[in-house]
mmCIF file of C-alpha atoms and ligand atoms in Angstrom:
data_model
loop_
_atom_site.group_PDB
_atom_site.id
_atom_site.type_symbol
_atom_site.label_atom_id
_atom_site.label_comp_id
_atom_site.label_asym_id
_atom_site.label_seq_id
_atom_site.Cartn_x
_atom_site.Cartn_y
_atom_site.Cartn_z
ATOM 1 C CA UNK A 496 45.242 -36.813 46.911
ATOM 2 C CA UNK A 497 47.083 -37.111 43.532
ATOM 3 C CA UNK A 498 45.552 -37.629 40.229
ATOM 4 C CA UNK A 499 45.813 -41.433 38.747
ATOM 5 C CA UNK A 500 48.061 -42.092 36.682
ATOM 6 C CA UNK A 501 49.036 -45.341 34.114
ATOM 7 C CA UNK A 502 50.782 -46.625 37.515
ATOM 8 C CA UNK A 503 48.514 -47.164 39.527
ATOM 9 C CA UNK A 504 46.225 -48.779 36.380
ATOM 10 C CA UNK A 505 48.954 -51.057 36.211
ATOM 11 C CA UNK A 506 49.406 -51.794 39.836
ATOM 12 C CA UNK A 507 45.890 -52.795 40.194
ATOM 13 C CA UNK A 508 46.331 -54.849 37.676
ATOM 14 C CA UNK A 509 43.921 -52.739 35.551
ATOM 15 C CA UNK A 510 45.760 -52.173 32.760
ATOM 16 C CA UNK A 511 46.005 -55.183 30.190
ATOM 17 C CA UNK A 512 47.917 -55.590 27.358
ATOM 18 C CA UNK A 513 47.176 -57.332 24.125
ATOM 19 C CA UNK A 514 45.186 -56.786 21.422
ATOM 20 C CA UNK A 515 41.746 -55.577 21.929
ATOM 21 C CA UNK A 516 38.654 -54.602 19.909
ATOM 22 C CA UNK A 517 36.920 -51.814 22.079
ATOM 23 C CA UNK A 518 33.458 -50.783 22.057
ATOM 24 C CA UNK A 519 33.578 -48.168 19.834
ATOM 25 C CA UNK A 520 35.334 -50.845 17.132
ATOM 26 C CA UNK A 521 38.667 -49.849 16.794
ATOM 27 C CA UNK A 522 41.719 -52.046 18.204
ATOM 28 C CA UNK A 523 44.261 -51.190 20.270
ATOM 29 C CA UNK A 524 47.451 -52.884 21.878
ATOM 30 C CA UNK A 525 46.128 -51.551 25.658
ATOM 31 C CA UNK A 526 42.979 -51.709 27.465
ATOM 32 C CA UNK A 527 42.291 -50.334 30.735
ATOM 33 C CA UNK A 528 39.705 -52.463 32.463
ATOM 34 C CA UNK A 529 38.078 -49.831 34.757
ATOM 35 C CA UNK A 530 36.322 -52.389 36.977
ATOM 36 C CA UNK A 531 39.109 -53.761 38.252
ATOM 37 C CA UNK A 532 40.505 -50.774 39.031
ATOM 38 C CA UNK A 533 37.116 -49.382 40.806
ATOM 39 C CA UNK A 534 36.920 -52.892 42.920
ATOM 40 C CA UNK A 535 38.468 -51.718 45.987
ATOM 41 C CA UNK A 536 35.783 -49.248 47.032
ATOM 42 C CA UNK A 537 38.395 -46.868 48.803
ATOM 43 C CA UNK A 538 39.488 -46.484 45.367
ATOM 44 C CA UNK A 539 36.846 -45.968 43.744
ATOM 45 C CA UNK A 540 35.413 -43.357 46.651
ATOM 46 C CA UNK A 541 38.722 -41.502 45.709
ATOM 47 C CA UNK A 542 38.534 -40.989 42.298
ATOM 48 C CA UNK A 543 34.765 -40.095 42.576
ATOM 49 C CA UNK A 544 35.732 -37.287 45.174
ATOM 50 C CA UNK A 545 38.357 -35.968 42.285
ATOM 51 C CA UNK A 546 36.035 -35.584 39.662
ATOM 52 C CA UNK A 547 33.308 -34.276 41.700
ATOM 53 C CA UNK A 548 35.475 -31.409 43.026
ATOM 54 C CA UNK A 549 36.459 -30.766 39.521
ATOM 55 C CA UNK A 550 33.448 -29.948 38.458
ATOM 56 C CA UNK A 551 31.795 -28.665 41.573
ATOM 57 C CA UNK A 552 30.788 -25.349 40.449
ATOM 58 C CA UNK A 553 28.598 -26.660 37.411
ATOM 59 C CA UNK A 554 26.569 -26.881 40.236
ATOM 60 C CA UNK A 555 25.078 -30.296 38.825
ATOM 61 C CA UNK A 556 21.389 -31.568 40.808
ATOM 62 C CA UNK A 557 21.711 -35.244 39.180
ATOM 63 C CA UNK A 558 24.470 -37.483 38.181
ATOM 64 C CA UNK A 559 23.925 -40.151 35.037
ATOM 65 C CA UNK A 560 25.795 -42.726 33.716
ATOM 66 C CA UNK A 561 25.589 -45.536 31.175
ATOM 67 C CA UNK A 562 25.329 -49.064 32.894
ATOM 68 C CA UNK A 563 27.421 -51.009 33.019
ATOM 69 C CA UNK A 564 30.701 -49.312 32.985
ATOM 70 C CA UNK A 565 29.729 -45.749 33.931
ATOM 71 C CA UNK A 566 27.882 -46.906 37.380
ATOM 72 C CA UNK A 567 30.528 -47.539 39.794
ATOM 73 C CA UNK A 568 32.463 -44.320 39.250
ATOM 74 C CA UNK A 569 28.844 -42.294 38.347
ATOM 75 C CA UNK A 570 27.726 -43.477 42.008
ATOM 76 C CA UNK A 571 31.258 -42.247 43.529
ATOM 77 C CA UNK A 572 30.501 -38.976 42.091
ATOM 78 C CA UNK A 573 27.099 -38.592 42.880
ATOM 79 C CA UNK A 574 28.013 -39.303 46.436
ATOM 80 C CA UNK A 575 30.498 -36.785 46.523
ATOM 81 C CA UNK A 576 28.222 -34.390 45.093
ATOM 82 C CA UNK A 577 25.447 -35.554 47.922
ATOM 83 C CA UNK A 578 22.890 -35.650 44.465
ATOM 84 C CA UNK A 579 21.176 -38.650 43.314
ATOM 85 C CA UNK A 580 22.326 -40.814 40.845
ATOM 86 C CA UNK A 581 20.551 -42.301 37.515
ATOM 87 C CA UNK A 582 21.941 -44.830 35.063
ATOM 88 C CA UNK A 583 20.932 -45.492 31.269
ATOM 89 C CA UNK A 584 20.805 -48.886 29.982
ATOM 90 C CA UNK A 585 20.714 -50.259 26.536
ATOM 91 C CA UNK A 586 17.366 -51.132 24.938
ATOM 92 C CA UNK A 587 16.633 -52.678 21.500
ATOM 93 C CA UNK A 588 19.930 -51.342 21.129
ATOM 94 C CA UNK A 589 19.145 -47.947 22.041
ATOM 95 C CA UNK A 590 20.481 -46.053 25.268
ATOM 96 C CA UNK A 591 17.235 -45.252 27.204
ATOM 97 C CA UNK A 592 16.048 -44.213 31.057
ATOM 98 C CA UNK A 593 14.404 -47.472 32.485
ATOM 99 C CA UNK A 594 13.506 -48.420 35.991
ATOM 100 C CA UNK A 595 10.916 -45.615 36.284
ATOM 101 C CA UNK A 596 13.872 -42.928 36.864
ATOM 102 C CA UNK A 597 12.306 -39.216 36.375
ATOM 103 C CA UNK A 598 14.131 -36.054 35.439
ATOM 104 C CA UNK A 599 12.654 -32.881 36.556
ATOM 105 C CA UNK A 600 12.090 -30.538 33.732
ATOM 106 C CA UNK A 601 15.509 -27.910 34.093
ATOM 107 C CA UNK A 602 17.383 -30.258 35.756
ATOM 108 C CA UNK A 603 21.051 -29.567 36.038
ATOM 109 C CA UNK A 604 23.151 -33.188 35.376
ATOM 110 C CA UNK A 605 26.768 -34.210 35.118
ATOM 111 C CA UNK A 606 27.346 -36.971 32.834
ATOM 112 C CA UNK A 607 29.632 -39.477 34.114
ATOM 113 C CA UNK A 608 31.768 -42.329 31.915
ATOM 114 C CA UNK A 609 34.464 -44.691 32.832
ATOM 115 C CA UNK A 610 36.139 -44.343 29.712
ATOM 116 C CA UNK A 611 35.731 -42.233 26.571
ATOM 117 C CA UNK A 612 36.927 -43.169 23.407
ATOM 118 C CA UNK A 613 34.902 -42.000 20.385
ATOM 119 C CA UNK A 614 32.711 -40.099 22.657
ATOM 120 C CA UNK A 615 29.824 -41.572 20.979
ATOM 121 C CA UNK A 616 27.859 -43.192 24.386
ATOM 122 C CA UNK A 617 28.855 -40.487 26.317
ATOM 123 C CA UNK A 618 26.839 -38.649 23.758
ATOM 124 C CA UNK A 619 23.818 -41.125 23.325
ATOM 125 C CA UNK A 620 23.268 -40.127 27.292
ATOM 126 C CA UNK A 621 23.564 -36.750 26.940
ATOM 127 C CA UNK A 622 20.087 -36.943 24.308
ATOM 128 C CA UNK A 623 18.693 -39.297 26.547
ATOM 129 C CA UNK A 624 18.882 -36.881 29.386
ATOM 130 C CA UNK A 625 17.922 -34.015 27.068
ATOM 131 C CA UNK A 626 15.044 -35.752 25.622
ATOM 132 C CA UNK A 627 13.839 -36.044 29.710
ATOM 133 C CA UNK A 628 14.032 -32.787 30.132
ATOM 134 C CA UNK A 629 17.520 -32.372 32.020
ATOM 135 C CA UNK A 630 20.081 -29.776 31.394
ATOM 136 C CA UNK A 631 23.252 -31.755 30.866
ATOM 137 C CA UNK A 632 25.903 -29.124 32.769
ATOM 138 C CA UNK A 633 29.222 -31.046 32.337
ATOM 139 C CA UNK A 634 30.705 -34.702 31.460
ATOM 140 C CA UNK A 635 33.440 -36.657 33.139
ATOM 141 C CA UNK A 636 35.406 -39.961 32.790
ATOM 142 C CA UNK A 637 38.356 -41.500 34.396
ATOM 143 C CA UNK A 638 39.875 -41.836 31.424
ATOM 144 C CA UNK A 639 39.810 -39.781 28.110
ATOM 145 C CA UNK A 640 41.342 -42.135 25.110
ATOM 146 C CA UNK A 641 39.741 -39.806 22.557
ATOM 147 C CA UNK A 642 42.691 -38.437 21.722
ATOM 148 C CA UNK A 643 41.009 -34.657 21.951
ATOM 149 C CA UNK A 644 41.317 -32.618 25.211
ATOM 150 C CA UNK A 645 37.698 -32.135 25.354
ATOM 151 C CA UNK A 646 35.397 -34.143 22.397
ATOM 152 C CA UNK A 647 32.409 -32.448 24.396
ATOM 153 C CA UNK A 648 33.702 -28.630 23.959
ATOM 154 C CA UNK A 649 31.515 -25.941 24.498
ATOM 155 C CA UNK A 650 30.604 -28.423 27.711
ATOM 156 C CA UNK A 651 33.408 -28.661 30.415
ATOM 157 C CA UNK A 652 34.717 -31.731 30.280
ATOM 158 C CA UNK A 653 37.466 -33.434 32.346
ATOM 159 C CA UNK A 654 39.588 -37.065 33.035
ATOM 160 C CA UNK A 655 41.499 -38.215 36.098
ATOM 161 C CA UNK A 656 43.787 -39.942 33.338
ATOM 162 C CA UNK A 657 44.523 -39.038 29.525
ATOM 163 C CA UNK A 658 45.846 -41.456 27.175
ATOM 164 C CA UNK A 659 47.754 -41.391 24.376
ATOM 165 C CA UNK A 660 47.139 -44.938 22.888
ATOM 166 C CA UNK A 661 46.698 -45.711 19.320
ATOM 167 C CA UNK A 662 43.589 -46.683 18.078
ATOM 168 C CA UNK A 663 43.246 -48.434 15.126
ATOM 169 C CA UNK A 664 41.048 -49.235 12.686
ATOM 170 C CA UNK A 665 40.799 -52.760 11.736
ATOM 171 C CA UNK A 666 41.386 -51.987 8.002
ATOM 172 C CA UNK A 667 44.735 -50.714 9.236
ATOM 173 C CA UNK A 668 45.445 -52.033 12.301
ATOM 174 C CA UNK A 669 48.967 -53.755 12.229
ATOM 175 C CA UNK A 670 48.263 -56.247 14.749
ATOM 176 C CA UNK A 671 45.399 -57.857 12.378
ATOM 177 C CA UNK A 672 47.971 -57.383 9.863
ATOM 178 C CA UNK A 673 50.367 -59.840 11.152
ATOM 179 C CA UNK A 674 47.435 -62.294 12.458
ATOM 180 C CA UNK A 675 47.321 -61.859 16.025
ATOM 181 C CA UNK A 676 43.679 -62.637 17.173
ATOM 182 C CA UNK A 677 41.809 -60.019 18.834
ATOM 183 C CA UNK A 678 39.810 -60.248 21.602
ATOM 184 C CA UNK A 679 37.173 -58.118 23.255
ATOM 185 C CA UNK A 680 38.007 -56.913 26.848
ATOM 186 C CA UNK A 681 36.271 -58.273 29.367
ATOM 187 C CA UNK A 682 36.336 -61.935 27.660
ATOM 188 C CA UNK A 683 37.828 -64.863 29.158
ATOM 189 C CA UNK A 684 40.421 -64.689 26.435
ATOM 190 C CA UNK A 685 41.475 -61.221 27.373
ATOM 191 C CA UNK A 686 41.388 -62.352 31.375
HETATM 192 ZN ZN1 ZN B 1328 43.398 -55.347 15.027
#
């Protein structure tokens, strides 16, 4: 089984090109839209098992993710990992544990992202599970954008994909500088 690459983003017609306004606020030229490539479930079953083996000997008990675009690829990995899976959702703006999920106290738990960027979500999950009690053991995306190897160092930390794409922010992004609109991913207008 080999490791993703910008390819197969692009095959599945996951990787877009434009200019885009990501979460974390800064633009960019590229955008991979996860979801399309995690569609086809054999896929997405795939790069769960990858991750999951990668990190197999943190010996995690409980996967979490942030919904919406951690949960497909969270679930793959949980199911590798034959642990149960939790997702955080946004509320009043802050990332919280709804639905009446439970950590055990001690609990060992692999945090799981489609993509990281600034980190900072990724992070937001990791106090949520913390302030529940759980041990958070490792973190994992599909794609690392953060231009660092591992933002989440002393914690392992691994990507089926890294990227070397330049952010920008929009006080100096070149692309707002010669009036090109942007667009968030995801919108119509980036569709
Ligand atoms: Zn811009």
């Amino acid at each position: 089984m080999h490791a993703i690459t910008l390819d197969d983003m692009a095959a599945a017609g996951a990787l877009l090109e434009g200019h885009f306004r990501l979460s974390s606020g800064l633009h960019s030229t590229r955008y991979l839209q996860c979801a399309v490539y995690l569609a086809e479930p054999a896929r997405a079953e795939a790069a769960g098992r990858q991750l999951a083996a990668r990190l197999r000997n943190e010996a995690a008990q409980l996967v979490v993710s942030p919904a919406l675009g951690g949960v497909i690829i969270g679930h793959e990995v949980a199911r590798a990992l034959d642990v149960p899976f939790f997702f955080t959702e946004r509320a009043d703006g802050a990332m919280a544990l709804r639905r009446g999920f439970h950590i055990e106290a001690g609990t060992r738990v692999l945090v799981v992202e489609d993509v990281v960027t600034t980190g900072g979500s990724t992070r937001e999950v990791m106090d949520v599970v913390t302030r529940h009690g759980g041990v958070v053991v490792g973190v994992a995306s599909m794609v690392n954008r953060s231009g660092e190897e591992n933002p989440f160092s002393p914690l392992p930390y691994t990507a089926l994909l890294t990227l070397e794409i330049p952010n920008h922010a929009p006080e100096s992004c070149p692309l707002c500088a010669s009036g090109i609109p942007v667009v968030k991913p995801g919108s119509r207008t980036a569709a």
